[in-house]
Tab-separated table of C-alpha atoms in Angstrom:
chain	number	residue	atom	x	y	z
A	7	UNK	CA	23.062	1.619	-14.507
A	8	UNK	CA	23.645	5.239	-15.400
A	9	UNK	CA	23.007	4.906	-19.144
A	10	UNK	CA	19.535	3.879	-18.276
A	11	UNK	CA	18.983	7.306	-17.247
A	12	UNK	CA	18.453	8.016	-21.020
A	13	UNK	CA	15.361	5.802	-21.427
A	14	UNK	CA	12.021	6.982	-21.201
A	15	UNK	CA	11.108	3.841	-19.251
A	16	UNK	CA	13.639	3.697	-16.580
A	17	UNK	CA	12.833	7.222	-15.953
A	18	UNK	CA	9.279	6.173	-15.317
A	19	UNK	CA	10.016	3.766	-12.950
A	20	UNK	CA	12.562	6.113	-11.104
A	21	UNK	CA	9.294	8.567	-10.803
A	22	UNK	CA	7.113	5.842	-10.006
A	23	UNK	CA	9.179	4.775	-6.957
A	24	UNK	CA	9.379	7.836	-5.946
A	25	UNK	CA	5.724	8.658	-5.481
A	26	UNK	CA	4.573	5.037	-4.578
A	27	UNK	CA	7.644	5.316	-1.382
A	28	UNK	CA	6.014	8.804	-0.195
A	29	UNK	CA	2.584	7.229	-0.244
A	30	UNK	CA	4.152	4.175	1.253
A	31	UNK	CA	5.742	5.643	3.807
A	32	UNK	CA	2.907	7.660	5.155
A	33	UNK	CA	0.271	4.969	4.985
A	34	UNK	CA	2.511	2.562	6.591
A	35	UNK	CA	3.315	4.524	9.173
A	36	UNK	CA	-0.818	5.170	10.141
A	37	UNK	CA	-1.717	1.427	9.559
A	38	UNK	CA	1.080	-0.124	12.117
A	39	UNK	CA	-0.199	2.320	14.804
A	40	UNK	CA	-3.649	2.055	14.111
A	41	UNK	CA	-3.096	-2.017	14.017
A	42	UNK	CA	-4.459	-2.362	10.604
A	43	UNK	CA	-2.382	-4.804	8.926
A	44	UNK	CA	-4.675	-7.319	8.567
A	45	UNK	CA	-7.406	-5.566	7.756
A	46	UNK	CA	-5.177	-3.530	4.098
A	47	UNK	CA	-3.854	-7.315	3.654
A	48	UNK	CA	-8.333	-8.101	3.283
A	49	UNK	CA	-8.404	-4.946	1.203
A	50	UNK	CA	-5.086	-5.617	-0.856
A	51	UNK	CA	-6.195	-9.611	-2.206
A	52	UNK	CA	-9.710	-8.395	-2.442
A	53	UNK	CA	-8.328	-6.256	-5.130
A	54	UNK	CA	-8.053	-8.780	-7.570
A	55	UNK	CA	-11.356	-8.348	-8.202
A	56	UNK	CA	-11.485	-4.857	-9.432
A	57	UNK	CA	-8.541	-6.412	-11.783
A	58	UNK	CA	-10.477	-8.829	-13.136
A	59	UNK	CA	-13.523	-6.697	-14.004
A	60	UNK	CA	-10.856	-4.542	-15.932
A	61	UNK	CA	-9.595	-7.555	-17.946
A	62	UNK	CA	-13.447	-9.218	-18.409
A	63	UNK	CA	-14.764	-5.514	-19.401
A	64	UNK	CA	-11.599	-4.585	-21.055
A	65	UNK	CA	-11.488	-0.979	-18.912
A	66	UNK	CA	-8.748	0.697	-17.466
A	67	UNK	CA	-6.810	-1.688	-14.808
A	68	UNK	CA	-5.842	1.108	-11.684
A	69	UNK	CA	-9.258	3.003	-13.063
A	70	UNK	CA	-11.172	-0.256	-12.652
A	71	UNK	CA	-9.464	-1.329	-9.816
A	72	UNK	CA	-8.978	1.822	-7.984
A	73	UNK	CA	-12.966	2.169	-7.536
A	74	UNK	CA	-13.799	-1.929	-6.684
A	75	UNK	CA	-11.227	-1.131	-4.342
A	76	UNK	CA	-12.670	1.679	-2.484
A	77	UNK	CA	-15.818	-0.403	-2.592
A	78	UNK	CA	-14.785	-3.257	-0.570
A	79	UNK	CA	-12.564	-0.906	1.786
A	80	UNK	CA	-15.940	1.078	2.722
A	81	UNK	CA	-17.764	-2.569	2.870
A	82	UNK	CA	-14.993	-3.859	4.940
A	83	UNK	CA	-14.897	-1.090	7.229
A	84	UNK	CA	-18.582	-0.607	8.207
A	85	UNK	CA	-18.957	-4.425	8.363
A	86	UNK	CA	-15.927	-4.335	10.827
A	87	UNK	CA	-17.294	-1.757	12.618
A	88	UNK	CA	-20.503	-2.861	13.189
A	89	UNK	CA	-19.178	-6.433	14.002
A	90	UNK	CA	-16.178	-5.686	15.881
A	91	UNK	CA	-16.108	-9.051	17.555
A	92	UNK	CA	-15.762	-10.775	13.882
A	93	UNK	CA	-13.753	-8.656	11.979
A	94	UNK	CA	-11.677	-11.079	11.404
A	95	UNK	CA	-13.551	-13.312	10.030
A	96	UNK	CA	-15.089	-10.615	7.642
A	97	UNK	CA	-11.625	-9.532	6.677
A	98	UNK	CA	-11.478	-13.149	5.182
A	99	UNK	CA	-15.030	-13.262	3.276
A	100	UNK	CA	-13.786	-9.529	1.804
A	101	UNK	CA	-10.334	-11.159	1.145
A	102	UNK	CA	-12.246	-14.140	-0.919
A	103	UNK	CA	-14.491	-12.663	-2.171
A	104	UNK	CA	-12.380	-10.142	-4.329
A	105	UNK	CA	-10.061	-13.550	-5.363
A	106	UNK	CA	-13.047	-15.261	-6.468
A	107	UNK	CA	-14.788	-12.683	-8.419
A	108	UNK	CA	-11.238	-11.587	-9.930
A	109	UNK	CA	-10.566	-15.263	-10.929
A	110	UNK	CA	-14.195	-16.419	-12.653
A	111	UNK	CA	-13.897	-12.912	-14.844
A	112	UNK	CA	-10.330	-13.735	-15.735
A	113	UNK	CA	-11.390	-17.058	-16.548
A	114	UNK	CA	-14.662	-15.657	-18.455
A	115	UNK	CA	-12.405	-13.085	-20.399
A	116	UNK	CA	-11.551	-14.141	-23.889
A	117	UNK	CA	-7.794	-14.496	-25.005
A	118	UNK	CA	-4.684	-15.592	-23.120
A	119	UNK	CA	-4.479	-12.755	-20.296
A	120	UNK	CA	-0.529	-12.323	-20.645
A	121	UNK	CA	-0.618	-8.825	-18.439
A	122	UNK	CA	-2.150	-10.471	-15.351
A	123	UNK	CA	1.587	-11.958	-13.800
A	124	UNK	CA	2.022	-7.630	-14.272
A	125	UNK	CA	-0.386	-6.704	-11.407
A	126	UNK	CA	-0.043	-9.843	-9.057
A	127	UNK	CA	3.738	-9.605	-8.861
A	128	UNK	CA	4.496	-6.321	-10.176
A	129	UNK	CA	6.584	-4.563	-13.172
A	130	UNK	CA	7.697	-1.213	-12.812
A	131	UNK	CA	9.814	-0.932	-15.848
A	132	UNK	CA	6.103	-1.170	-17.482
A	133	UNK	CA	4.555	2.308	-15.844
A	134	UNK	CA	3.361	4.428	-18.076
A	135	UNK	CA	2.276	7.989	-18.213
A	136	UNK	CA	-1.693	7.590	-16.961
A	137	UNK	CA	0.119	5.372	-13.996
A	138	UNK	CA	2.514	8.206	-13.035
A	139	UNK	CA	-0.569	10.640	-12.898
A	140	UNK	CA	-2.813	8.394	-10.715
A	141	UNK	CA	-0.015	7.993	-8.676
A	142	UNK	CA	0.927	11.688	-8.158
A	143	UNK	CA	-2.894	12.435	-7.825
A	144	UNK	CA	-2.784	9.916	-5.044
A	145	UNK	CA	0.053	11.574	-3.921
A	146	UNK	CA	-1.006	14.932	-3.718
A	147	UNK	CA	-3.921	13.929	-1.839
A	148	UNK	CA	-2.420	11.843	0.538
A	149	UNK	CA	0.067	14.846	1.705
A	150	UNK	CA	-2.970	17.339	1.668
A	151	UNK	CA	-4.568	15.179	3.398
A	152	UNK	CA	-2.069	14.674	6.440
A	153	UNK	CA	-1.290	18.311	6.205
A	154	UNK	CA	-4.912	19.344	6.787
A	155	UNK	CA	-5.689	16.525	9.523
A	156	UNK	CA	-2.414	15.652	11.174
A	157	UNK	CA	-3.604	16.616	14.457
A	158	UNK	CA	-6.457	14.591	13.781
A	159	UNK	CA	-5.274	11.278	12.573
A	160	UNK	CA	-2.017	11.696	15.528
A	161	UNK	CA	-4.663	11.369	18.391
A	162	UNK	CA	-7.236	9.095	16.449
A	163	UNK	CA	-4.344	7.156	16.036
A	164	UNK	CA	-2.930	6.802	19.904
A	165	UNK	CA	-6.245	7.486	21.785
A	166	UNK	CA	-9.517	6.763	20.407
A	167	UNK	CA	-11.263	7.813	23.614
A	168	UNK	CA	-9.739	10.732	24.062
A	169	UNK	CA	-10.367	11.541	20.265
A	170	UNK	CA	-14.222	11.390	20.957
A	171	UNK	CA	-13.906	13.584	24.103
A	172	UNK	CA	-12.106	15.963	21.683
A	173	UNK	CA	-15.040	16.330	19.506
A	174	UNK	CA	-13.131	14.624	16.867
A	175	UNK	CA	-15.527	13.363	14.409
A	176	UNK	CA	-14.006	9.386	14.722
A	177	UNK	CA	-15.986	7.540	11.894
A	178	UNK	CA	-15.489	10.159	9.371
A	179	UNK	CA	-11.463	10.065	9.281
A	180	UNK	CA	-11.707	6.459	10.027
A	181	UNK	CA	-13.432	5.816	6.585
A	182	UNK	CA	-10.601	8.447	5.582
A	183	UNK	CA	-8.248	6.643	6.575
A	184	UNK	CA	-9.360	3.211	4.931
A	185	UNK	CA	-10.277	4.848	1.349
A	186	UNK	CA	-6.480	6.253	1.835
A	187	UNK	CA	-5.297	2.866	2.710
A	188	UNK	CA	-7.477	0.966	-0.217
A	189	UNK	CA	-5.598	4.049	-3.002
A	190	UNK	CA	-2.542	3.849	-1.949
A	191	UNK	CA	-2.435	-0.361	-2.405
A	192	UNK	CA	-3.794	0.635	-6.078
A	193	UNK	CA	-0.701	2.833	-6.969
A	194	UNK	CA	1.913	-0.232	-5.697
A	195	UNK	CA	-0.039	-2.646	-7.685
A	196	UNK	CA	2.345	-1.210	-10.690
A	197	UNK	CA	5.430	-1.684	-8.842
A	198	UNK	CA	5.458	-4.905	-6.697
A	199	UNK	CA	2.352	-6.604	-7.719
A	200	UNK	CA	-0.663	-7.170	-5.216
A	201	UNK	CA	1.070	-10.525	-4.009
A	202	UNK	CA	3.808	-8.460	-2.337
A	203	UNK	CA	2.139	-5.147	-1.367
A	204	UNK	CA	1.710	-5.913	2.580
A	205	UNK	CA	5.820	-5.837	2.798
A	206	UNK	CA	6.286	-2.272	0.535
A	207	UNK	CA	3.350	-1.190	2.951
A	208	UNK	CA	5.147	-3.010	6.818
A	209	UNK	CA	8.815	-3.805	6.554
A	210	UNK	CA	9.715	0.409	6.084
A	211	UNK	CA	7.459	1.265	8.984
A	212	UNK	CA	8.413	-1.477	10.981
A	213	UNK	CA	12.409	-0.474	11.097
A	214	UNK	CA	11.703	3.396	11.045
A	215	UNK	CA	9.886	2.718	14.928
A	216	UNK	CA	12.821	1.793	16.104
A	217	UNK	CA	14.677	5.371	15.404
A	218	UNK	CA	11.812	7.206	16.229
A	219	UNK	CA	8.169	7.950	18.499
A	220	UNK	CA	6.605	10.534	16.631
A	221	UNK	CA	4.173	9.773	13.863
A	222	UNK	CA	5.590	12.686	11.355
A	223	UNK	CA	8.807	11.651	11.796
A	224	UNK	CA	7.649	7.973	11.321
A	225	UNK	CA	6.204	9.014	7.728
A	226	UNK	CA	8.849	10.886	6.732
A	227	UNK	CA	11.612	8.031	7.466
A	228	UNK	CA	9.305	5.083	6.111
A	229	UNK	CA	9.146	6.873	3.033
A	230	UNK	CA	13.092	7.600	2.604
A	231	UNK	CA	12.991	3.486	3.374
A	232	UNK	CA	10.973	2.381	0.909
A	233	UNK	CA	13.228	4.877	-1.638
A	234	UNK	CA	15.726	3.435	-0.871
A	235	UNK	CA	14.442	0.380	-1.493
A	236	UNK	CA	12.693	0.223	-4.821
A	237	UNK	CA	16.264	2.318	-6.237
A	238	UNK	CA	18.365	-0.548	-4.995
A	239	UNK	CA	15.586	-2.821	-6.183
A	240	UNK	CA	15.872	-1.859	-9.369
A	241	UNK	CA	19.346	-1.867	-9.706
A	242	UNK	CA	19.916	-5.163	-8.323
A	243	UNK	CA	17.332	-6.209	-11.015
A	244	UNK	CA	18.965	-4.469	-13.748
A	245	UNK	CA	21.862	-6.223	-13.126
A	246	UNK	CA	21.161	-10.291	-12.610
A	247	UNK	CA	18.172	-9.580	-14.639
A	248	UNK	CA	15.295	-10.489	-12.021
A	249	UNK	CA	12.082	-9.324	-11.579
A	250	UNK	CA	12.135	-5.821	-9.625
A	251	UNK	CA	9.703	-6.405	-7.694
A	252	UNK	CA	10.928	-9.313	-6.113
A	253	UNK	CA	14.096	-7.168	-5.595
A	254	UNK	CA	12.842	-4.507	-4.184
A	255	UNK	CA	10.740	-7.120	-1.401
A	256	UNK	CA	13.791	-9.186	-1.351
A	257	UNK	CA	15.834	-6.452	-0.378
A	258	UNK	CA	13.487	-5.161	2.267
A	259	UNK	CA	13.275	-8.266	4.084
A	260	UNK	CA	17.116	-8.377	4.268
A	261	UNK	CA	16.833	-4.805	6.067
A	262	UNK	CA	13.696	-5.856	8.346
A	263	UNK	CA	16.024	-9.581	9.251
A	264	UNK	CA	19.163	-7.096	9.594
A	265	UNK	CA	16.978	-4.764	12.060
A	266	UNK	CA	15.583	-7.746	14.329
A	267	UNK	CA	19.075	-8.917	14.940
A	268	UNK	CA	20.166	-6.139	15.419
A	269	UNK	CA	17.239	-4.948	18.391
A	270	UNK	CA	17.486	-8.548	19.693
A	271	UNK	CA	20.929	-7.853	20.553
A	272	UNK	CA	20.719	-4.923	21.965
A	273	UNK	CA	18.271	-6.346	23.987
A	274	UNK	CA	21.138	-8.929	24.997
């Protein structure tokens, strides 16, 4: 594996796991204690849409993509907020709503669309330059983000009530929070396809609780996860000649399987 060092494209996709596990790792860690899960998976299918306005209007795919998916997050959000009670239903109109409108454009689009299998199950060996620059300004913003309004997002996170009492402006970082969620699920699109975002974005997060209470800590251990990860991912890949992104989930799920024997024993 170490004379793939040498290639431009390997290289890529080392840098590209890297930045997609920091972003990963951070998000993950807010959306399990803010019991979002089902409301990034609305926001991660949904995102087909914004792909298939790319491929009908022949733009940019994460450009394209990156702003129908902020749009449906926002839409998503203030339609859950307003109907609490139903969110769940309204997760699932957002959720088909982004399929179907990817799917007719794909359809309407002339020309075989041989790129699409890309984006719904991932290829990392294909990032290129303008990917590794969304993803770092994603990044960059994430971190600045959580540096800025730690304090913020830690008690939002545990105690809503307490939050408002606080003076903490709730709604604001709430729709923070989602447009966060809705950009990072744009930079993974590259390296496990939307099909298998929710488990880059769950299983890391998921086995990093169980060493650990506090939320920084959380982030920071999700993130060396999902490293870890998308590197043996790709290696395993690289070697029987699969698809990396099923590698890297593959591999993850082994871990999270691994982890819940492992608590359910001690628990024994």
């Amino acid at each position: 594996m170490l004379e793939l060092l040498g290639f431009d494209f390997f290289q890529n996709a080392l840098l590209a796991a890297f930045l997609v596990s920091i972003a990963c790792g951070v998000m993950g860690a807010l959306i399990m204690v803010n019991r979002l899960f089902s409301m990034a998976g609305g926001i991660t299918h949904g995102a087909f849409g914004g792909i298939g306005i790319a491929f009908y209007f022949s733009l940019p795919i994460l450009l394209s993509t990156s702003i129908f998916t902020l749009f449906l997050a926002f839409l998503l959000a203030f339609l859950s907020q307003h109907y609490e009670h139903r969110s769940d239903s309204i997760i699932a109109v957002i959720w088909a709503f982004g399929m179907a409108v990817g799917i007719v454009l794909i359809d309407l689009s002339p020309g075989y669309q041989n790129d699409l299998m890309a984006y719904l199950f991932g290829s990392i060996l294909a990032v290129s330059k303008s990917d590794l620059v969304l993803m770092f300004g994603v990044d960059g913003a994430v971190v600045m983000l959580i540096m800025l309004f730690y304090r913020q997002f830690e008690i939002l996170s545990f105690d809503k009530e307490f939050s408002k009492v606080k003076g903490i402006n709730t709604s604001f970082f709430y729709y923070l929070l989602i447009a966060m969620i809705a950009l990072c699920i744009v930079i993974c699109i590259r390296l496990v396809g939307l099909i298998l975002v929710m488990a880059l974005l769950s299983i890391p997060s998921f086995i990093a609780e169980n060493f650990t209470k506090n939320l920084g800590q959380l982030m920071i251990l999700s993130a060396l996860l999902s490293m870890l990860f998308c590197i043996l991912g790709l290696g395993l890949s690289y070697y029987l000649n699969l698809a990396s992104g099923a590698c890297i989930i593959i591999l993850a799920c082994m871990a999270f399987a691994i982890n819940l024997g492992f608590q359910s024993l001690k628990r024994i």
